[in-house]
């Protein structure tokens, strides 16, 4: 299939007449067409299609349909029906009233092409460029960022279910691809055991029987993997995704031990024995090999994490917004990637979009001393409360490292009682550069405020310092966070929580629609595009985004007050 780029079609006169009559106050699709025009063009997607073959449906129109579907949280089938049945969608797409539309499967094929060509964020980027051209987005603005957890499009499995389901999925794939070969490997009892979905409801309740079943799964899985890689087996069997998933899961869940007689025993891995892989590498489902398990503030989930950055404008004196708050960046990671690992990546992405913020307001998860300095070096003021002192002295009101005078030139520290350090030792602590400063035992033993400084017996006070630039930046940040001005500037971060709610409740990103990191990344970029269009529509019409409820008594109060 090929693409032959065409200009965005004009709205047929009859479509325009019926749409304007049916929607006297307009609708989101109609206003998108009227206000943004042809923000999405075929040429932007040409690389995802071949140069030869039958011309396909306009990729620009498919992109707009995809975004419109997310504005209403529609499925592919519902979106395709809307193209055929809704006149405001036809107006937005420039279609005639009798246009038959397309089969819903075309949308899935379009997404597959985008992912294959690494264009997951292309639709989002096209809208960003239009918004920059319109002056609604630009570099140097204040922005805020937050993340939310995303459930993978698979069910959660315990270890026993994972092993059984991985083996069953491989058997299903082999039964469909090479049934005659599989019949020579397994006996009829396998079909009885692995024919139905593996779940807790059909598993034994006894812990002993569960362990026996886990070992049985392990033996059968190794038997199947050995058969697939045997010399007489078709070589392409090992390339089946389900077989590859089984091999990876079995490496993580089982190992084989050779006994004294030369035999092999299949043993299930346990945390205290041969160990399980770390969470960042541990597969949680045979149907989505990139989903991972993570926990945050008591919430555990299998899947991914979505990060959204948006502009944040303070209301003017009359209460109106000078411009809509728009999403400027969206990123998707596996669930185990911590927020702090994404801060620099987010800044790089915003730089690439030419939308680097002047102030970046984040929560404690995105901040560190190094990131504070790195952001400052690129002209970004990183505002976040992640630099608190967690030492024993800070918790008890004693002398923290900040209470000591540091003479960096002479490599000495002076305590609040005027005693100078006797040792200055640069080194590494937990993978980061540090300087360990020690005071003499004699100076600390008879100190009148020893209880406020150290509880160590047999040695004097010891403090750990970061390199000078980092130490001074941390101390300055901690001092600034105690001021009312900092609290006022940071107060605007709370608004990003409404963005998280809009993303999860309006566009449905809480549970992934698709499997795999790349397609989930495409989903989140499309959802961000849809949110921007929803916010633009609210700004154009002057309608508030929050869905508030007003009772009859409140309406009467407003009437009397007026």
mmCIF file of N, CA and C in Angstrom, residues 104 120 404 471:
data_model
loop_
_atom_site.group_PDB
_atom_site.id
_atom_site.type_symbol
_atom_site.label_atom_id
_atom_site.label_comp_id
_atom_site.label_asym_id
_atom_site.label_seq_id
_atom_site.Cartn_x
_atom_site.Cartn_y
_atom_site.Cartn_z
ATOM 1 N N UNK A 104 -13.132 -0.498 10.472
ATOM 2 C CA UNK A 104 -12.443 -0.090 11.701
ATOM 3 C C UNK A 104 -11.027 -0.654 11.792
ATOM 4 N N UNK A 120 5.662 7.232 16.840
ATOM 5 C CA UNK A 120 4.625 7.178 17.867
ATOM 6 C C UNK A 120 4.126 8.566 18.263
ATOM 7 N N UNK A 404 27.550 23.604 60.069
ATOM 8 C CA UNK A 404 29.001 23.660 60.118
ATOM 9 C C UNK A 404 29.516 24.650 59.065
ATOM 10 N N UNK A 471 26.956 20.915 47.231
ATOM 11 C CA UNK A 471 26.650 21.219 48.631
ATOM 12 C C UNK A 471 26.040 22.614 48.776
#
